[in-house]
mmCIF file of C-alpha atoms in Angstrom:
data_model
loop_
_atom_site.group_PDB
_atom_site.id
_atom_site.type_symbol
_atom_site.label_atom_id
_atom_site.label_comp_id
_atom_site.label_asym_id
_atom_site.label_seq_id
_atom_site.Cartn_x
_atom_site.Cartn_y
_atom_site.Cartn_z
ATOM 1 C CA MET A 1 27.577 10.714 -4.821
ATOM 2 C CA SER A 2 31.403 9.870 -6.039
ATOM 3 C CA ASN A 3 31.819 6.253 -7.603
ATOM 4 C CA TRP A 4 28.187 5.827 -7.724
ATOM 5 C CA PRO A 5 26.675 3.854 -9.278
ATOM 6 C CA PRO A 6 29.567 1.061 -9.668
ATOM 7 C CA ASP A 7 29.930 -0.888 -12.844
ATOM 8 C CA TRP A 8 28.815 -4.046 -11.139
ATOM 9 C CA LEU A 9 25.263 -2.850 -10.809
ATOM 10 C CA ARG A 10 24.667 -2.925 -14.575
ATOM 11 C CA ASN A 11 24.382 -6.682 -14.027
ATOM 12 C CA HIS A 12 21.145 -6.305 -11.819
ATOM 13 C CA PRO A 13 17.593 -5.192 -12.453
ATOM 14 C CA ALA A 14 17.149 -1.395 -13.321
ATOM 15 C CA GLY A 15 14.950 -1.397 -10.415
ATOM 16 C CA VAL A 16 18.036 -2.507 -7.833
ATOM 17 C CA GLN A 17 19.865 0.731 -8.454
ATOM 18 C CA ASP A 18 16.917 2.809 -7.668
ATOM 19 C CA SER A 19 16.113 0.758 -4.604
ATOM 20 C CA LEU A 20 19.604 1.365 -3.177
ATOM 21 C CA ASP A 21 19.517 5.020 -4.415
ATOM 22 C CA ALA A 22 16.347 5.272 -2.348
ATOM 23 C CA VAL A 23 18.336 3.744 0.711
ATOM 24 C CA LEU A 24 21.500 6.198 0.260
ATOM 25 C CA SER A 25 19.167 9.231 -0.001
ATOM 26 C CA GLY A 26 16.991 8.384 2.939
ATOM 27 C CA GLY A 27 14.001 8.802 0.781
ATOM 28 C CA LEU A 28 12.406 5.417 1.753
ATOM 29 C CA GLU A 29 12.495 3.343 5.213
ATOM 30 C CA ALA A 30 14.407 -0.094 5.091
ATOM 31 C CA PRO A 31 11.210 -2.298 5.209
ATOM 32 C CA ILE A 32 9.861 -0.922 1.663
ATOM 33 C CA VAL A 33 13.425 -0.945 0.208
ATOM 34 C CA LEU A 34 13.755 -4.472 1.301
ATOM 35 C CA THR A 35 10.621 -5.584 -0.330
ATOM 36 C CA ARG A 36 11.611 -3.739 -3.479
ATOM 37 C CA LEU A 37 14.712 -5.937 -3.716
ATOM 38 C CA PHE A 38 12.737 -9.097 -2.799
ATOM 39 C CA LEU A 39 10.485 -8.718 -5.299
ATOM 40 C CA LEU A 40 13.156 -7.814 -7.772
ATOM 41 C CA LEU A 41 15.983 -10.592 -6.752
ATOM 42 C CA GLY A 42 13.725 -12.891 -5.486
ATOM 43 C CA SER A 43 16.450 -14.310 -3.127
ATOM 44 C CA ALA A 44 17.311 -13.758 0.445
ATOM 45 C CA ASP A 45 21.170 -14.887 -0.510
ATOM 46 C CA LYS A 46 21.146 -12.384 -3.436
ATOM 47 C CA ILE A 47 19.944 -9.652 -1.385
ATOM 48 C CA SER A 48 22.452 -10.055 1.443
ATOM 49 C CA SER A 49 25.038 -10.178 -1.077
ATOM 50 C CA LEU A 50 24.188 -7.012 -2.975
ATOM 51 C CA LEU A 51 23.563 -5.282 0.406
ATOM 52 C CA SER A 52 27.141 -6.193 1.684
ATOM 53 C CA ARG A 53 29.001 -5.415 -1.587
ATOM 54 C CA ALA A 54 27.079 -2.056 -1.706
ATOM 55 C CA GLU A 55 27.855 -0.998 1.712
ATOM 56 C CA SER A 56 31.556 -1.763 1.169
ATOM 57 C CA GLU A 57 31.679 0.217 -1.684
ATOM 58 C CA ARG A 58 30.101 3.197 0.005
ATOM 59 C CA TRP A 59 32.493 2.638 3.075
ATOM 60 C CA ALA A 60 35.730 2.948 0.916
ATOM 61 C CA ALA A 61 34.027 5.835 -0.800
ATOM 62 C CA GLY A 62 34.205 7.287 2.432
ATOM 63 C CA ASP A 63 30.234 7.700 2.698
ATOM 64 C CA GLU A 64 29.536 6.341 6.179
ATOM 65 C CA GLU A 65 26.257 7.571 6.401
ATOM 66 C CA GLY A 66 25.619 5.700 3.338
ATOM 67 C CA SER A 67 27.080 2.678 4.494
ATOM 68 C CA GLU A 68 25.120 2.648 7.720
ATOM 69 C CA ARG A 69 21.684 3.328 5.714
ATOM 70 C CA LEU A 70 22.799 0.107 3.781
ATOM 71 C CA ARG A 71 23.691 -1.951 6.902
ATOM 72 C CA ALA A 72 20.217 -0.818 8.378
ATOM 73 C CA VAL A 73 18.755 -2.803 5.648
ATOM 74 C CA SER A 74 21.063 -5.667 6.096
ATOM 75 C CA ASP A 75 20.200 -6.090 9.442
ATOM 76 C CA LEU A 76 16.438 -5.772 8.859
ATOM 77 C CA ALA A 77 16.959 -8.973 6.489
ATOM 78 C CA ALA A 78 19.142 -10.833 8.775
ATOM 79 C CA ALA A 79 16.619 -10.053 11.942
ATOM 80 C CA ASP A 80 13.998 -12.761 10.571
ATOM 81 C CA PRO A 81 15.302 -14.896 7.636
ATOM 82 C CA ALA A 82 11.786 -16.513 7.540
ATOM 83 C CA ALA A 83 10.000 -13.097 6.533
ATOM 84 C CA PHE A 84 11.199 -13.976 2.972
ATOM 85 C CA ASP A 85 9.774 -16.802 3.027
ATOM 86 C CA LYS A 86 6.355 -15.406 4.366
ATOM 87 C CA MET A 87 6.389 -12.909 1.443
ATOM 88 C CA ARG A 88 6.964 -15.381 -1.152
ATOM 89 C CA ASP A 89 3.972 -17.696 0.297
ATOM 90 C CA VAL A 90 1.831 -14.619 0.430
ATOM 91 C CA LEU A 91 2.808 -13.304 -2.992
ATOM 92 C CA ALA A 92 1.942 -17.148 -4.427
ATOM 93 C CA ILE A 93 -1.356 -17.115 -3.254
ATOM 94 C CA LEU A 94 -2.502 -13.360 -4.330
ATOM 95 C CA HIS A 95 -0.367 -13.025 -7.386
ATOM 96 C CA GLY A 96 1.576 -16.342 -8.479
ATOM 97 C CA GLU A 97 5.108 -16.589 -7.686
ATOM 98 C CA PRO A 98 7.365 -12.899 -7.906
ATOM 99 C CA GLN A 99 8.563 -13.656 -11.375
ATOM 100 C CA HIS A 100 4.892 -14.094 -12.254
ATOM 101 C CA ARG A 101 3.491 -11.254 -10.493
ATOM 102 C CA ASP A 102 2.029 -9.590 -13.698
ATOM 103 C CA ALA A 103 -0.070 -12.368 -14.264
ATOM 104 C CA ALA A 104 -4.217 -11.695 -14.021
ATOM 105 C CA VAL A 105 -5.232 -11.955 -10.651
ATOM 106 C CA ARG A 106 -6.785 -15.214 -9.707
ATOM 107 C CA PRO A 107 -10.275 -15.729 -10.309
ATOM 108 C CA SER A 108 -11.502 -15.124 -6.730
ATOM 109 C CA VAL A 109 -9.780 -12.380 -5.138
ATOM 110 C CA ALA A 110 -11.816 -13.243 -1.796
ATOM 111 C CA ALA A 111 -10.674 -16.692 -1.833
ATOM 112 C CA ALA A 112 -6.909 -15.642 -2.165
ATOM 113 C CA PHE A 113 -7.343 -12.966 0.533
ATOM 114 C CA ASP A 114 -8.838 -15.412 2.832
ATOM 115 C CA ALA A 115 -5.817 -17.747 2.289
ATOM 116 C CA ALA A 116 -3.363 -15.076 2.751
ATOM 117 C CA VAL A 117 -4.660 -13.785 5.956
ATOM 118 C CA GLU A 118 -4.447 -17.423 7.822
ATOM 119 C CA LEU A 119 -0.734 -17.469 6.590
ATOM 120 C CA SER A 120 0.215 -13.956 8.014
ATOM 121 C CA PRO A 121 -2.602 -11.072 8.499
ATOM 122 C CA ALA A 122 0.412 -8.466 8.221
ATOM 123 C CA ALA A 123 1.814 -9.625 4.930
ATOM 124 C CA SER A 124 -1.480 -9.991 3.552
ATOM 125 C CA VAL A 125 -2.425 -6.542 3.819
ATOM 126 C CA ALA A 126 0.854 -5.018 3.209
ATOM 127 C CA LEU A 127 3.826 -7.004 1.872
ATOM 128 C CA TYR A 128 6.424 -4.325 3.029
ATOM 129 C CA SER A 129 5.465 -5.171 6.650
ATOM 130 C CA LEU A 130 7.518 -8.224 6.222
ATOM 131 C CA GLY A 131 4.818 -10.034 8.278
ATOM 132 C CA ASP A 132 5.609 -8.239 11.276
ATOM 133 C CA PRO A 133 2.711 -6.405 13.031
ATOM 134 C CA LYS A 134 5.289 -3.789 14.386
ATOM 135 C CA LEU A 135 6.525 -2.645 11.023
ATOM 136 C CA LEU A 136 2.756 -2.748 9.817
ATOM 137 C CA GLY A 137 2.034 -0.466 12.631
ATOM 138 C CA ASN A 138 4.685 2.164 12.061
ATOM 139 C CA ALA A 139 3.699 2.126 8.071
ATOM 140 C CA THR A 140 -0.069 2.642 8.959
ATOM 141 C CA ALA A 141 0.825 5.222 11.386
ATOM 142 C CA GLU A 142 2.576 7.371 8.736
ATOM 143 C CA LEU A 143 -0.301 6.990 6.463
ATOM 144 C CA VAL A 144 -2.872 7.978 9.133
ATOM 145 C CA SER A 145 -0.520 11.112 9.686
ATOM 146 C CA LEU A 146 -0.817 11.971 6.044
ATOM 147 C CA LEU A 147 -4.703 11.882 6.203
ATOM 148 C CA ARG A 148 -4.674 14.207 9.068
ATOM 149 C CA ASP A 149 -2.115 16.729 7.418
ATOM 150 C CA CYS A 150 -4.849 16.712 4.629
ATOM 151 C CA GLY A 151 -7.478 17.515 6.864
ATOM 152 C CA LEU A 152 -9.394 14.348 6.290
ATOM 153 C CA ILE A 153 -9.862 13.498 9.631
ATOM 154 C CA ALA A 154 -11.863 15.033 12.300
ATOM 155 C CA ARG A 155 -14.278 14.066 15.054
ATOM 156 C CA LYS A 156 -17.043 14.570 12.900
ATOM 157 C CA THR A 157 -16.224 12.389 10.140
ATOM 158 C CA ARG A 158 -17.943 9.228 9.140
ATOM 159 C CA VAL A 159 -15.189 7.126 7.233
ATOM 160 C CA LEU A 160 -16.063 4.238 4.551
ATOM 161 C CA GLU A 161 -12.902 1.900 3.754
ATOM 162 C CA ILE A 162 -12.880 -0.121 0.630
ATOM 163 C CA GLY A 163 -11.035 -3.065 1.335
ATOM 164 C CA CYS A 164 -10.510 -2.719 4.895
ATOM 165 C CA GLY A 165 -8.329 -5.983 5.404
ATOM 166 C CA ILE A 166 -7.528 -6.599 9.041
ATOM 167 C CA GLY A 167 -9.314 -3.521 10.220
ATOM 168 C CA ARG A 168 -5.476 -1.749 10.846
ATOM 169 C CA PHE A 169 -6.930 1.793 9.911
ATOM 170 C CA ALA A 170 -10.515 1.405 11.956
ATOM 171 C CA GLN A 171 -8.198 0.489 14.647
ATOM 172 C CA ALA A 172 -6.055 3.474 14.221
ATOM 173 C CA LEU A 173 -8.603 6.089 13.444
ATOM 174 C CA ALA A 174 -11.683 5.017 15.757
ATOM 175 C CA ALA A 175 -10.825 7.564 18.441
ATOM 176 C CA GLU A 176 -10.565 10.515 16.134
ATOM 177 C CA VAL A 177 -13.798 10.038 14.003
ATOM 178 C CA ARG A 178 -17.239 9.963 14.604
ATOM 179 C CA SER A 179 -17.950 6.279 12.674
ATOM 180 C CA PHE A 180 -15.691 3.827 10.654
ATOM 181 C CA THR A 181 -17.078 1.398 8.397
ATOM 182 C CA GLY A 182 -15.171 -1.253 6.639
ATOM 183 C CA ILE A 183 -15.948 -3.421 3.810
ATOM 184 C CA ASP A 184 -14.218 -6.242 2.082
ATOM 185 C CA VAL A 185 -14.624 -9.199 -0.138
ATOM 186 C CA SER A 186 -12.740 -11.573 2.375
ATOM 187 C CA THR A 187 -14.732 -13.211 5.148
ATOM 188 C CA ASN A 188 -11.315 -14.257 6.939
ATOM 189 C CA MET A 189 -10.130 -10.737 6.856
ATOM 190 C CA ILE A 190 -13.539 -9.307 8.203
ATOM 191 C CA ARG A 191 -13.358 -12.186 10.868
ATOM 192 C CA VAL A 192 -9.649 -10.731 11.903
ATOM 193 C CA ALA A 193 -11.090 -6.888 11.844
ATOM 194 C CA HIS A 194 -13.833 -7.766 13.911
ATOM 195 C CA GLU A 195 -11.659 -9.412 16.659
ATOM 196 C CA ARG A 196 -9.029 -6.665 16.516
ATOM 197 C CA CYS A 197 -11.625 -3.984 16.967
ATOM 198 C CA VAL A 198 -14.162 -5.649 19.432
ATOM 199 C CA ASN A 199 -14.101 -2.793 21.735
ATOM 200 C CA LEU A 200 -14.625 -0.154 19.570
ATOM 201 C CA PRO A 201 -18.193 1.000 19.393
ATOM 202 C CA ASN A 202 -18.339 3.243 16.478
ATOM 203 C CA VAL A 203 -16.571 0.714 14.204
ATOM 204 C CA ALA A 204 -18.672 -1.718 11.789
ATOM 205 C CA PHE A 205 -17.392 -4.122 9.336
ATOM 206 C CA ALA A 206 -19.449 -6.221 6.561
ATOM 207 C CA ILE A 207 -18.744 -8.350 3.611
ATOM 208 C CA THR A 208 -18.915 -6.819 0.346
ATOM 209 C CA SER A 209 -19.823 -8.397 -3.206
ATOM 210 C CA GLY A 210 -17.023 -6.125 -4.570
ATOM 211 C CA ASP A 211 -19.528 -4.828 -7.453
ATOM 212 C CA ASP A 212 -20.737 -1.795 -6.049
ATOM 213 C CA LEU A 213 -21.384 -0.070 -2.456
ATOM 214 C CA GLY A 214 -25.046 -0.774 -2.892
ATOM 215 C CA ASN A 215 -25.559 -1.530 0.789
ATOM 216 C CA HIS A 216 -24.732 2.466 1.984
ATOM 217 C CA ALA A 217 -26.951 4.938 1.508
ATOM 218 C CA ASP A 218 -26.423 8.407 -0.589
ATOM 219 C CA SER A 219 -24.282 11.145 1.311
ATOM 220 C CA SER A 220 -23.763 8.813 4.311
ATOM 221 C CA PHE A 221 -20.117 9.246 4.387
ATOM 222 C CA ASP A 222 -17.432 12.121 4.700
ATOM 223 C CA LEU A 223 -14.404 10.367 3.686
ATOM 224 C CA VAL A 224 -13.948 7.250 1.293
ATOM 225 C CA LEU A 225 -10.732 5.571 1.966
ATOM 226 C CA ALA A 226 -9.141 3.120 -0.179
ATOM 227 C CA VAL A 227 -5.730 1.785 0.681
ATOM 228 C CA ASP A 228 -4.232 -0.637 -2.167
ATOM 229 C CA SER A 229 -7.581 -2.002 -2.668
ATOM 230 C CA PHE A 230 -8.205 -0.172 -6.258
ATOM 231 C CA PRO A 231 -5.383 -2.392 -8.031
ATOM 232 C CA TYR A 232 -7.476 -5.091 -7.470
ATOM 233 C CA ILE A 233 -10.737 -3.948 -8.383
ATOM 234 C CA VAL A 234 -8.966 -2.393 -11.415
ATOM 235 C CA ALA A 235 -7.719 -5.908 -12.173
ATOM 236 C CA THR A 236 -11.227 -7.829 -11.557
ATOM 237 C CA ARG A 237 -12.598 -6.521 -14.650
ATOM 238 C CA PRO A 238 -13.126 -3.304 -16.966
ATOM 239 C CA GLY A 239 -15.283 -0.771 -15.732
ATOM 240 C CA LEU A 240 -15.389 -1.825 -12.058
ATOM 241 C CA ALA A 241 -13.087 1.033 -10.921
ATOM 242 C CA LYS A 242 -14.753 3.423 -12.651
ATOM 243 C CA ARG A 243 -18.193 2.144 -11.114
ATOM 244 C CA HIS A 244 -16.547 2.251 -7.586
ATOM 245 C CA VAL A 245 -15.334 5.911 -8.014
ATOM 246 C CA THR A 246 -18.983 6.882 -9.182
ATOM 247 C CA GLU A 247 -20.318 4.763 -6.037
ATOM 248 C CA SER A 248 -18.067 6.674 -3.852
ATOM 249 C CA ALA A 249 -19.345 10.160 -5.245
ATOM 250 C CA ARG A 250 -22.807 8.823 -4.586
ATOM 251 C CA VAL A 251 -22.168 8.000 -0.590
ATOM 252 C CA LEU A 252 -20.243 11.097 -0.127
ATOM 253 C CA ALA A 253 -21.745 14.072 1.508
ATOM 254 C CA ALA A 254 -20.979 17.502 -0.156
ATOM 255 C CA GLY A 255 -17.576 18.411 0.122
ATOM 256 C CA GLY A 256 -16.697 14.693 1.321
ATOM 257 C CA SER A 257 -13.523 12.898 0.010
ATOM 258 C CA LEU A 258 -12.019 9.981 -1.764
ATOM 259 C CA ALA A 259 -8.476 9.028 -0.694
ATOM 260 C CA ILE A 260 -7.078 6.547 -3.127
ATOM 261 C CA PHE A 261 -3.671 5.018 -2.447
ATOM 262 C CA ASN A 262 -2.644 3.088 -5.417
ATOM 263 C CA PHE A 263 -4.831 2.871 -8.145
ATOM 264 C CA ALA A 264 -3.263 0.268 -10.541
ATOM 265 C CA TYR A 265 -0.403 -2.013 -10.449
ATOM 266 C CA GLY A 266 1.970 -1.537 -13.234
ATOM 267 C CA GLU A 267 0.443 1.650 -14.530
ATOM 268 C CA ASP A 268 2.323 5.090 -15.186
ATOM 269 C CA PHE A 269 1.481 7.305 -12.480
ATOM 270 C CA SER A 270 0.381 10.200 -14.793
ATOM 271 C CA VAL A 271 -2.020 7.796 -16.484
ATOM 272 C CA SER A 272 -3.885 7.078 -13.332
ATOM 273 C CA ARG A 273 -3.871 10.523 -12.353
ATOM 274 C CA GLU A 274 -5.587 11.303 -15.811
ATOM 275 C CA ARG A 275 -7.870 8.309 -15.475
ATOM 276 C CA LEU A 276 -9.094 9.316 -12.021
ATOM 277 C CA ARG A 277 -9.633 12.853 -13.211
ATOM 278 C CA ARG A 278 -11.802 11.886 -15.922
ATOM 279 C CA ALA A 279 -13.767 9.641 -13.803
ATOM 280 C CA GLY A 280 -14.113 12.165 -11.047
ATOM 281 C CA GLU A 281 -15.110 14.757 -13.141
ATOM 282 C CA GLU A 282 -18.111 12.597 -14.644
ATOM 283 C CA VAL A 283 -19.446 12.418 -11.265
ATOM 284 C CA GLY A 284 -18.934 15.571 -9.482
ATOM 285 C CA LEU A 285 -15.367 14.930 -7.823
ATOM 286 C CA SER A 286 -12.731 17.115 -8.228
ATOM 287 C CA LEU A 287 -8.942 15.925 -8.273
ATOM 288 C CA ILE A 288 -7.272 17.807 -5.434
ATOM 289 C CA ALA A 289 -4.182 16.052 -4.939
ATOM 290 C CA ALA A 290 -2.109 13.491 -6.501
ATOM 291 C CA ASP A 291 1.395 12.274 -5.253
ATOM 292 C CA PRO A 292 3.525 9.665 -6.783
ATOM 293 C CA ASN A 293 5.209 8.814 -3.622
ATOM 294 C CA PRO A 294 4.224 10.650 -0.516
ATOM 295 C CA LEU A 295 5.433 8.301 2.121
ATOM 296 C CA ARG A 296 8.625 6.925 3.284
ATOM 297 C CA SER A 297 7.532 3.362 4.755
ATOM 298 C CA TRP A 298 5.606 2.562 1.503
ATOM 299 C CA ASP A 299 5.803 3.727 -2.136
ATOM 300 C CA GLY A 300 2.220 3.750 -2.828
ATOM 301 C CA SER A 301 0.874 6.879 -4.680
ATOM 302 C CA PHE A 302 -1.922 8.995 -3.427
ATOM 303 C CA PHE A 303 -5.002 10.526 -5.080
ATOM 304 C CA HIS A 304 -7.642 12.811 -3.388
ATOM 305 C CA LEU A 305 -10.871 13.645 -5.140
ATOM 306 C CA ARG A 306 -13.482 15.972 -3.210
ATOM 307 C CA LYS A 307 -17.094 16.011 -3.730
ATOM 308 C CA ARG A 308 -18.276 19.294 -4.946
ATOM 309 C CA SER A 309 -20.771 21.145 -2.569
#
């Protein structure tokens, strides 16, 4: 790509160039790129200025397609200026302010999510939705499509979701599976999930302690799904993530699968992959697939473990 990256990008955090590269290559969609830039820059004005300058650069270089992709991100940012306030408030509840997001998770994860869902149901389960239910729906649909492509969804499938949040995957998958059970530590999340899925007879939700899967019988599920919940399990206390892998193996029927999207925030993908491979091998789960970024609407990693027959 001629004249790219420009010298002035050196004055920005390294991740900014990676985010712009993702836009220009078409590798990631506008909402997740905008979320990345917000986490890096923390200011709507800074994001707007950056995108405007990058767009002008690409236009001057004759890169019309790249310029249009940057404009799409700018248009999304301008469509709902209040989205940044929602994102900032949700981050403050769950992780502290953006500049302090590497700090330890608050003592009560349940209380944090109880508060976040009241502020914005969509942003509380997926910051990259920008608090927009439509954007959240698009991202949910892409992840569900990946589950189908991996052969994890069928009419006979009994699903358990760890950290079900507001029930978006239960709602999306109910018509395609035998049953769907969602568990979460947040009472308010479960309440919203019940409201969303009230007319789905094969869907059930329950509060969990977050310590194990003790309320569920051996070999009672064909798929254990965890979408962005393991990072909170990992951060809660040492050994808890391994315990949930062990518990997942227990509740899975022979040949069943554990599908994890994101394992640990801030951890190198190869480290997470090896940790999961070892934890799985100890309890009869084989690591079938691992992908650092299989989706365009979200930059979450994917791990698929299968219980040996």
